[in-house]
Amino acid sequence: MGETFQSVLVTGGCGFIGSHFVELMLSQYPNMLITNVDALTYAAHPDTPARLSAVGGGRYEFLQKNINDVSLGADLDRRGVDVVVNFAAETHVDRSILEPHIFLETNVVGLQNLLTLCRKRNLRLVQVSTDEVYGSLEPSDKPFTEQSPLSPNSPYAAAKASADLIAFAAQRTYKQDVVITRCSNNFGPGQFPEKLLPLLIANASEGLPIPVYGDGKQVRDWIYVTDHCAAVDRVMCDGKSGEAYNISAYGEQKNIDLIKRVLDIMNKPHSLIQFVGDRPAHDRRYALENKKIGQELGWSPKFSFDEGLAKTVAWYRSNEAWLKKVRGQDYQKYYKANYDSKMKQTERAV
Ligand code: DAU
């Protein structure tokens, strides 16, 4: 298990999923050194470095650096790192439509820098990818497996698919130890409120409209964030080099159904729902087969969709100050002044 490794370097450990993974490593492996590298871009909460530092004590170190930074090599040596887990990424599809460049810099060139650093030191690299690399399913299609062809539709998904190909090319060319995880949509505490679920909770709390893209019948396959992190741990420890592992909890939901359920849990009216212009090239449905990681590595999700959703809504409701701080006190003003034009701008971007 985790004792396979004594010193783990996590990139993007101040982001939503990465910070849950750092916490899992710290609590699960009491002797493990953890180095958290994060550039602290907009999606990282400013309090996260201090919070994780308080949990990790002396075996934890935070470095504010970009994954493109070659000086990370010296950090790998100094900390005696034996595995790198790459969560660092630009992740938001809408932003990738407006500003694709930064997605290539971080998600592709950054990954190449990590590959080069790991190759020189003979280190395992775990590349945290996404189900979006497979593209979109029709309602009657079977879920994606690891054999499904890569067919990304957004600049974000194309950058992640490129990184997957580059990582596997390095594994074949240099015999590097590389494994890839591809997970479905995550939810849970601490997600930046540009993503559907925290945005919906935050807007409903403030009595703001909930923007629903297109007809709202797109399907996403939801998994509770700590289940994802436990799966990445299994792949880090025992995943076979050169392989990809899908991670999902069979939590398919139509966006509109999810939105209505959350409004019901919060006792907010459905009249807050506001249909807006669709996201360009919007993937209709994601659904992911998780048999391989179950059979080969013995992982299965702990939380049902309902349990995860109840925990998630409860967390945001008792952390409204966090939500406000993360998205800025002026959000109401911003929303009212810019939301419609933001949607139009997104449509124009294609
Ligand atoms: O599938 C995994 C992926 O899930 C990750 O790789 C991405 O990094 C992550 O951003 C997420 O991508 P999605 O595009 O599925 O997540 P998002 O929260 O942006 O949107 C979820 C669904 O809700 C999608 O169909 C678009 C829709 N949506 C989203 C927002 C923000 C709305 O209808 N209204 C909204 O305001």
Short mmCIF file of C-alpha atoms and ligand atoms in Angstrom, two decimals:
data_model
loop_
_atom_site.label_atom_id
_atom_site.label_comp_id
_atom_site.label_asym_id
_atom_site.label_seq_id
_atom_site.Cartn_x
_atom_site.Cartn_y
_atom_site.Cartn_z
CA MET A 1 0.00 0.00 0.00
CA GLY A 2 1.15 3.60 0.62
CA GLU A 3 4.24 2.42 2.52
CA THR A 4 5.53 1.56 -0.94
CA PHE A 5 6.53 5.22 -1.01
CA GLN A 6 8.24 7.30 1.66
CA SER A 7 8.05 10.71 0.04
CA VAL A 8 5.27 11.92 -2.27
CA LEU A 9 5.23 15.15 -4.25
CA VAL A 10 1.68 16.28 -5.02
CA THR A 11 1.13 19.04 -7.55
CA GLY A 12 -2.02 21.15 -7.37
CA GLY A 13 -2.43 20.18 -3.73
CA CYS A 14 -4.19 23.46 -2.89
CA GLY A 15 -6.93 22.87 -5.43
CA PHE A 16 -10.20 21.08 -4.72
CA ILE A 17 -9.28 17.43 -5.43
CA GLY A 18 -5.55 17.83 -4.73
CA SER A 19 -6.14 19.21 -1.24
CA HIS A 20 -8.37 16.24 -0.37
CA PHE A 21 -5.63 13.93 -1.65
CA VAL A 22 -2.97 15.66 0.50
CA GLU A 23 -5.23 15.24 3.55
CA LEU A 24 -5.74 11.57 2.73
CA MET A 25 -1.98 10.98 2.43
CA LEU A 26 -1.29 12.79 5.71
CA SER A 27 -3.94 10.88 7.64
CA GLN A 28 -3.41 7.48 6.04
CA TYR A 29 0.39 7.27 6.05
CA PRO A 30 1.79 8.74 9.29
CA ASN A 31 5.43 8.38 8.21
CA MET A 32 5.14 9.72 4.69
CA LEU A 33 6.76 13.03 3.68
CA ILE A 34 4.42 15.16 1.60
CA THR A 35 5.57 18.01 -0.63
CA ASN A 36 2.75 20.11 -2.01
CA VAL A 37 3.56 22.18 -5.11
CA ASP A 38 0.88 24.67 -6.10
CA ALA A 39 1.02 27.93 -8.09
CA LEU A 40 -1.96 29.28 -6.07
CA THR A 41 -3.93 30.38 -9.12
CA TYR A 42 -7.50 31.71 -8.82
CA ALA A 43 -8.97 28.28 -7.98
CA ALA A 44 -6.85 27.70 -4.87
CA HIS A 45 -8.31 29.00 -1.64
CA PRO A 46 -5.81 31.36 0.03
CA ASP A 47 -6.21 29.64 3.41
CA THR A 48 -5.42 26.15 2.14
CA PRO A 49 -1.59 26.22 2.52
CA ALA A 50 -1.88 27.17 6.21
CA ARG A 51 -4.69 24.66 6.86
CA LEU A 52 -2.75 21.75 5.33
CA SER A 53 0.42 22.84 7.09
CA ALA A 54 -1.38 22.64 10.45
CA VAL A 55 -2.49 19.08 9.62
CA GLY A 56 0.86 17.94 8.24
CA GLY A 57 3.32 19.40 10.75
CA GLY A 58 7.01 18.71 10.14
CA ARG A 59 6.62 16.10 7.40
CA TYR A 60 4.70 18.48 5.16
CA GLU A 61 6.17 21.22 2.98
CA PHE A 62 4.38 23.69 0.75
CA LEU A 63 6.09 25.21 -2.30
CA GLN A 64 4.40 27.97 -4.27
CA LYS A 65 5.63 27.03 -7.74
CA ASN A 66 4.30 26.33 -11.18
CA ILE A 67 4.72 22.82 -12.60
CA ASN A 68 6.61 24.36 -15.52
CA ASP A 69 9.38 25.34 -13.09
CA VAL A 70 12.57 23.34 -13.68
CA SER A 71 13.83 24.18 -10.19
CA LEU A 72 11.39 21.50 -8.98
CA GLY A 73 14.17 19.03 -9.77
CA ALA A 74 16.19 20.31 -6.82
CA ASP A 75 13.09 19.97 -4.60
CA LEU A 76 12.60 16.36 -5.68
CA ASP A 77 16.20 15.61 -4.68
CA ARG A 78 16.14 17.56 -1.42
CA ARG A 79 12.90 15.88 -0.27
CA GLY A 80 13.95 12.39 -1.44
CA VAL A 81 10.73 12.12 -3.45
CA ASP A 82 9.92 8.67 -4.84
CA VAL A 83 6.58 9.37 -6.57
CA VAL A 84 4.94 12.43 -8.17
CA VAL A 85 1.16 12.76 -8.38
CA ASN A 86 0.06 15.46 -10.83
CA PHE A 87 -3.25 17.10 -9.93
CA ALA A 88 -2.14 20.54 -11.14
CA ALA A 89 -4.29 21.67 -14.05
CA GLU A 90 -6.48 24.33 -15.50
CA THR A 91 -9.80 22.52 -15.19
CA HIS A 92 -12.75 24.66 -16.18
CA VAL A 93 -14.24 23.97 -19.63
CA ASP A 94 -15.86 27.45 -19.98
CA ARG A 95 -12.51 29.14 -19.29
CA SER A 96 -10.78 26.90 -21.83
CA ILE A 97 -13.17 28.20 -24.51
CA LEU A 98 -12.26 31.79 -23.70
CA GLU A 99 -8.53 31.34 -23.00
CA PRO A 100 -7.21 28.04 -24.43
CA HIS A 101 -3.52 29.04 -24.28
CA ILE A 102 -3.05 28.69 -20.54
CA PHE A 103 -4.59 25.20 -20.71
CA LEU A 104 -1.78 24.08 -23.02
CA GLU A 105 0.89 25.74 -20.89
CA THR A 106 -0.20 24.07 -17.67
CA ASN A 107 -1.89 20.85 -18.72
CA VAL A 108 0.50 19.88 -21.53
CA VAL A 109 3.83 21.71 -21.19
CA GLY A 110 3.69 21.46 -17.40
CA LEU A 111 3.15 17.73 -17.60
CA GLN A 112 6.13 17.44 -19.98
CA ASN A 113 8.32 19.24 -17.44
CA LEU A 114 7.27 16.78 -14.73
CA LEU A 115 7.90 13.83 -17.07
CA THR A 116 11.41 15.07 -17.80
CA LEU A 117 12.18 15.62 -14.11
CA CYS A 118 10.83 12.17 -13.22
CA ARG A 119 12.71 10.45 -16.04
CA LYS A 120 16.03 11.86 -14.86
CA ARG A 121 15.38 10.47 -11.38
CA ASN A 122 13.61 7.25 -12.27
CA LEU A 123 10.43 8.27 -10.42
CA ARG A 124 6.88 7.02 -10.89
CA LEU A 125 4.51 9.69 -12.24
CA VAL A 126 0.76 9.49 -11.66
CA GLN A 127 -1.07 11.68 -14.18
CA VAL A 128 -4.55 12.63 -12.94
CA SER A 129 -6.71 12.89 -16.05
CA THR A 130 -10.43 12.97 -16.77
CA ASP A 131 -13.27 11.11 -18.46
CA GLU A 132 -13.65 14.14 -20.75
CA VAL A 133 -10.81 12.78 -22.91
CA TYR A 134 -13.26 10.19 -24.29
CA GLY A 135 -15.70 12.81 -25.60
CA SER A 136 -19.45 12.47 -25.44
CA LEU A 137 -21.96 9.58 -25.30
CA GLU A 138 -25.48 9.26 -26.68
CA PRO A 139 -28.16 8.24 -24.16
CA SER A 140 -28.21 4.63 -25.43
CA ASP A 141 -24.40 4.14 -25.54
CA LYS A 142 -22.53 1.89 -23.11
CA PRO A 143 -20.25 3.70 -20.62
CA PHE A 144 -16.67 4.48 -21.68
CA THR A 145 -14.02 1.88 -20.88
CA GLU A 146 -10.24 2.33 -20.92
CA GLN A 147 -10.36 0.98 -24.51
CA SER A 148 -12.67 3.75 -25.73
CA PRO A 149 -10.95 6.02 -28.26
CA LEU A 150 -9.89 9.49 -27.13
CA SER A 151 -12.24 12.01 -28.77
CA PRO A 152 -12.09 15.28 -26.81
CA ASN A 153 -14.38 18.18 -27.73
CA SER A 154 -13.35 21.22 -25.65
CA PRO A 155 -9.92 22.88 -25.54
CA TYR A 156 -9.71 21.69 -21.90
CA ALA A 157 -10.44 18.06 -22.80
CA ALA A 158 -8.10 18.21 -25.80
CA ALA A 159 -5.28 19.47 -23.58
CA LYS A 160 -5.90 16.64 -21.07
CA ALA A 161 -6.04 14.05 -23.89
CA SER A 162 -2.78 15.44 -25.29
CA ALA A 163 -1.17 15.07 -21.88
CA ASP A 164 -2.36 11.45 -21.69
CA LEU A 165 -0.79 10.69 -25.08
CA ILE A 166 2.47 12.43 -24.16
CA ALA A 167 2.64 10.56 -20.84
CA PHE A 168 2.14 7.18 -22.56
CA ALA A 169 4.65 8.12 -25.27
CA ALA A 170 7.24 8.77 -22.53
CA GLN A 171 6.42 5.44 -20.92
CA ARG A 172 7.01 3.60 -24.20
CA THR A 173 9.98 5.62 -25.44
CA TYR A 174 11.98 5.93 -22.24
CA LYS A 175 10.46 3.01 -20.30
CA GLN A 176 9.33 5.53 -17.70
CA ASP A 177 7.02 4.46 -14.90
CA VAL A 178 3.79 6.31 -15.75
CA VAL A 179 0.18 5.58 -14.77
CA ILE A 180 -2.94 7.56 -15.66
CA THR A 181 -6.24 7.95 -13.82
CA ARG A 182 -9.41 9.14 -15.57
CA CYS A 183 -12.19 10.18 -13.25
CA SER A 184 -15.74 11.39 -13.73
CA ASN A 185 -17.26 14.61 -12.24
CA ASN A 186 -16.22 15.19 -8.63
CA PHE A 187 -18.27 16.84 -5.91
CA GLY A 188 -17.65 17.56 -2.24
CA PRO A 189 -16.42 20.26 0.14
CA GLY A 190 -14.11 23.02 -1.07
CA GLN A 191 -14.77 23.09 -4.81
CA PHE A 192 -14.31 26.46 -6.49
CA PRO A 193 -17.78 27.92 -7.18
CA GLU A 194 -17.42 28.16 -10.94
CA LYS A 195 -18.33 24.45 -11.15
CA LEU A 196 -22.00 23.55 -11.37
CA LEU A 197 -22.66 22.24 -7.87
CA PRO A 198 -21.00 24.91 -5.68
CA LEU A 199 -22.16 27.63 -8.08
CA LEU A 200 -25.71 26.40 -7.77
CA ILE A 201 -25.55 26.23 -3.98
CA ALA A 202 -23.92 29.65 -3.73
CA ASN A 203 -26.41 31.29 -6.10
CA ALA A 204 -29.40 29.66 -4.41
CA SER A 205 -28.16 30.87 -1.01
CA GLU A 206 -27.93 34.42 -2.34
CA GLY A 207 -31.26 34.21 -4.19
CA LEU A 208 -29.52 34.56 -7.58
CA PRO A 209 -30.68 32.75 -10.74
CA ILE A 210 -29.16 29.32 -11.51
CA PRO A 211 -27.84 29.38 -15.10
CA VAL A 212 -28.71 26.13 -16.90
CA TYR A 213 -26.86 25.64 -20.18
CA GLY A 214 -29.04 24.62 -23.13
CA ASP A 215 -31.90 22.28 -22.26
CA GLY A 216 -30.26 21.03 -19.03
CA LYS A 217 -30.64 17.40 -20.11
CA GLN A 218 -26.89 16.79 -20.33
CA VAL A 219 -25.76 13.91 -18.11
CA ARG A 220 -22.76 13.92 -15.80
CA ASP A 221 -21.48 10.90 -13.81
CA TRP A 222 -20.85 12.07 -10.23
CA ILE A 223 -18.38 10.73 -7.65
CA TYR A 224 -17.67 11.97 -4.14
CA VAL A 225 -14.21 13.55 -4.01
CA THR A 226 -12.70 11.36 -1.26
CA ASP A 227 -13.64 8.23 -3.23
CA HIS A 228 -11.68 9.63 -6.17
CA CYS A 229 -8.68 10.32 -3.92
CA ALA A 230 -8.72 6.79 -2.48
CA ALA A 231 -8.73 5.43 -6.03
CA VAL A 232 -5.73 7.59 -7.01
CA ASP A 233 -3.94 6.22 -3.94
CA ARG A 234 -4.58 2.64 -5.14
CA VAL A 235 -3.29 3.46 -8.63
CA MET A 236 -0.25 5.28 -7.21
CA CYS A 237 0.67 2.24 -5.13
CA ASP A 238 -0.22 -0.69 -7.37
CA GLY A 239 -1.28 0.58 -10.80
CA LYS A 240 0.57 -1.05 -13.69
CA SER A 241 2.96 1.22 -15.58
CA GLY A 242 1.64 2.25 -18.99
CA GLU A 243 -1.99 1.68 -17.99
CA ALA A 244 -4.97 4.02 -17.57
CA TYR A 245 -7.59 3.40 -14.88
CA ASN A 246 -11.11 4.78 -15.04
CA ILE A 247 -12.60 5.98 -11.73
CA SER A 248 -16.34 6.37 -11.28
CA ALA A 249 -19.20 5.59 -8.94
CA TYR A 250 -22.00 5.09 -11.49
CA GLY A 251 -23.64 8.33 -10.44
CA GLU A 252 -25.30 9.49 -13.66
CA GLN A 253 -27.61 12.50 -13.28
CA LYS A 254 -29.20 14.91 -15.71
CA ASN A 255 -28.08 18.46 -14.85
CA ILE A 256 -31.64 19.69 -14.51
CA ASP A 257 -32.57 16.84 -12.13
CA LEU A 258 -29.51 17.50 -9.99
CA ILE A 259 -30.29 21.22 -9.86
CA LYS A 260 -33.90 20.61 -8.82
CA ARG A 261 -32.83 18.13 -6.13
CA VAL A 262 -30.36 20.56 -4.63
CA LEU A 263 -32.95 23.36 -4.65
CA ASP A 264 -35.38 21.01 -2.87
CA ILE A 265 -32.77 20.08 -0.23
CA MET A 266 -32.14 23.79 0.31
CA ASN A 267 -35.86 24.65 0.35
CA LYS A 268 -35.36 27.08 -2.53
CA PRO A 269 -37.87 27.61 -5.36
CA HIS A 270 -37.39 26.05 -8.81
CA SER A 271 -38.18 29.50 -10.19
CA LEU A 272 -34.50 30.33 -9.60
CA ILE A 273 -33.68 28.14 -12.61
CA GLN A 274 -32.78 30.23 -15.64
CA PHE A 275 -32.12 28.56 -19.00
CA VAL A 276 -29.26 30.34 -20.81
CA GLY A 277 -27.32 29.85 -24.06
CA ASP A 278 -25.56 26.51 -24.40
CA ARG A 279 -21.83 25.89 -23.94
CA PRO A 280 -20.27 25.44 -27.41
CA ALA A 281 -19.53 21.78 -28.23
CA HIS A 282 -21.22 20.84 -24.96
CA ASP A 283 -20.73 17.12 -24.26
CA ARG A 284 -24.15 15.50 -23.94
CA ARG A 285 -23.38 12.61 -21.63
CA TYR A 286 -20.51 11.14 -19.62
CA ALA A 287 -20.66 7.67 -18.12
CA LEU A 288 -17.66 5.65 -17.05
CA GLU A 289 -17.09 1.93 -16.55
CA ASN A 290 -15.00 1.25 -13.41
CA LYS A 291 -14.52 -2.53 -13.60
CA LYS A 292 -10.78 -2.48 -14.23
CA ILE A 293 -9.76 -0.62 -11.07
CA GLY A 294 -12.19 -2.76 -9.06
CA GLN A 295 -10.91 -6.07 -10.39
CA GLU A 296 -7.18 -5.25 -10.56
CA LEU A 297 -6.72 -2.97 -7.56
CA GLY A 298 -9.68 -3.80 -5.32
CA TRP A 299 -11.06 -0.25 -5.19
CA SER A 300 -14.73 0.56 -4.91
CA PRO A 301 -16.50 3.81 -3.95
CA LYS A 302 -17.69 4.23 -0.34
CA PHE A 303 -20.30 6.93 -0.83
CA SER A 304 -23.57 6.64 -2.71
CA PHE A 305 -24.60 9.67 -4.74
CA ASP A 306 -27.30 10.52 -2.17
CA GLU A 307 -24.91 10.34 0.80
CA GLY A 308 -22.31 12.41 -1.03
CA LEU A 309 -24.86 15.02 -2.05
CA ALA A 310 -26.25 15.38 1.48
CA LYS A 311 -22.73 15.81 2.90
CA THR A 312 -21.80 18.28 0.18
CA VAL A 313 -24.85 20.52 0.49
CA ALA A 314 -24.53 20.49 4.29
CA TRP A 315 -20.86 21.51 4.07
CA TYR A 316 -21.51 24.48 1.77
CA ARG A 317 -24.48 25.59 3.84
CA SER A 318 -22.36 25.74 6.96
CA ASN A 319 -19.48 27.37 5.08
CA GLU A 320 -21.28 30.24 3.37
CA ALA A 321 -18.57 32.66 4.50
CA TRP A 322 -15.99 30.46 2.72
CA LEU A 323 -18.05 30.50 -0.47
CA LYS A 324 -18.44 34.28 -0.38
CA LYS A 325 -14.74 34.80 0.29
CA VAL A 326 -13.64 32.46 -2.50
CA ARG A 327 -15.74 33.98 -5.22
CA GLY A 328 -15.43 37.53 -4.00
CA GLN A 329 -17.74 39.74 -2.01
CA ASP A 330 -18.75 41.57 -5.16
CA TYR A 331 -20.11 38.52 -6.91
CA GLN A 332 -23.75 39.66 -6.76
CA LYS A 333 -22.80 42.89 -8.51
CA TYR A 334 -20.60 41.00 -10.97
CA TYR A 335 -23.31 38.48 -11.70
CA LYS A 336 -25.98 41.05 -12.34
CA ALA A 337 -23.73 43.20 -14.53
CA ASN A 338 -21.91 40.49 -16.50
CA TYR A 339 -23.60 37.17 -16.57
CA ASP A 340 -25.59 37.52 -19.75
CA SER A 341 -22.71 39.09 -21.63
CA LYS A 342 -20.39 36.38 -20.31
CA MET A 343 -22.63 33.75 -21.90
CA LYS A 344 -22.75 35.63 -25.18
CA GLN A 345 -19.00 36.02 -25.10
CA THR A 346 -18.62 32.26 -24.64
CA GLU A 347 -20.78 31.62 -27.67
CA ARG A 348 -18.78 34.11 -29.71
CA ALA A 349 -15.54 32.37 -28.81
CA VAL A 350 -16.11 29.59 -31.36
O1 DAU B 1 -15.95 14.94 -16.11
C1 DAU B 1 -14.88 15.42 -15.36
C2 DAU B 1 -14.77 16.91 -15.55
O2 DAU B 1 -15.84 17.51 -14.82
C3 DAU B 1 -13.45 17.48 -15.12
O3 DAU B 1 -12.43 16.94 -15.91
C4 DAU B 1 -13.47 19.00 -15.28
O4 DAU B 1 -12.26 19.55 -14.84
C5 DAU B 1 -14.61 19.58 -14.50
O5 DAU B 1 -14.67 20.97 -14.72
C6 DAU B 1 -15.92 18.91 -14.87
O6 DAU B 1 -16.34 19.34 -16.19
P1 DAU B 1 -17.85 19.74 -16.51
O7 DAU B 1 -17.85 20.63 -17.68
O8 DAU B 1 -18.72 18.53 -16.56
O9 DAU B 1 -18.21 20.54 -15.13
P2 DAU B 1 -19.06 21.88 -14.90
O10 DAU B 1 -19.27 21.98 -13.42
O11 DAU B 1 -18.48 23.04 -15.60
O12 DAU B 1 -20.46 21.54 -15.58
C7 DAU B 1 -21.22 20.43 -15.21
C8 DAU B 1 -22.44 20.40 -16.12
O13 DAU B 1 -23.30 21.49 -15.79
C9 DAU B 1 -22.10 20.60 -17.60
O14 DAU B 1 -23.01 19.85 -18.39
C10 DAU B 1 -22.34 22.10 -17.84
C11 DAU B 1 -23.48 22.41 -16.88
N1 DAU B 1 -23.48 23.77 -16.31
C12 DAU B 1 -22.34 24.21 -15.71
C13 DAU B 1 -22.30 25.46 -15.13
C14 DAU B 1 -21.04 25.98 -14.48
C15 DAU B 1 -24.64 24.54 -16.33
O15 DAU B 1 -25.69 24.11 -16.88
N2 DAU B 1 -24.60 25.77 -15.74
C16 DAU B 1 -23.47 26.28 -15.15
O16 DAU B 1 -23.50 27.43 -14.66
#
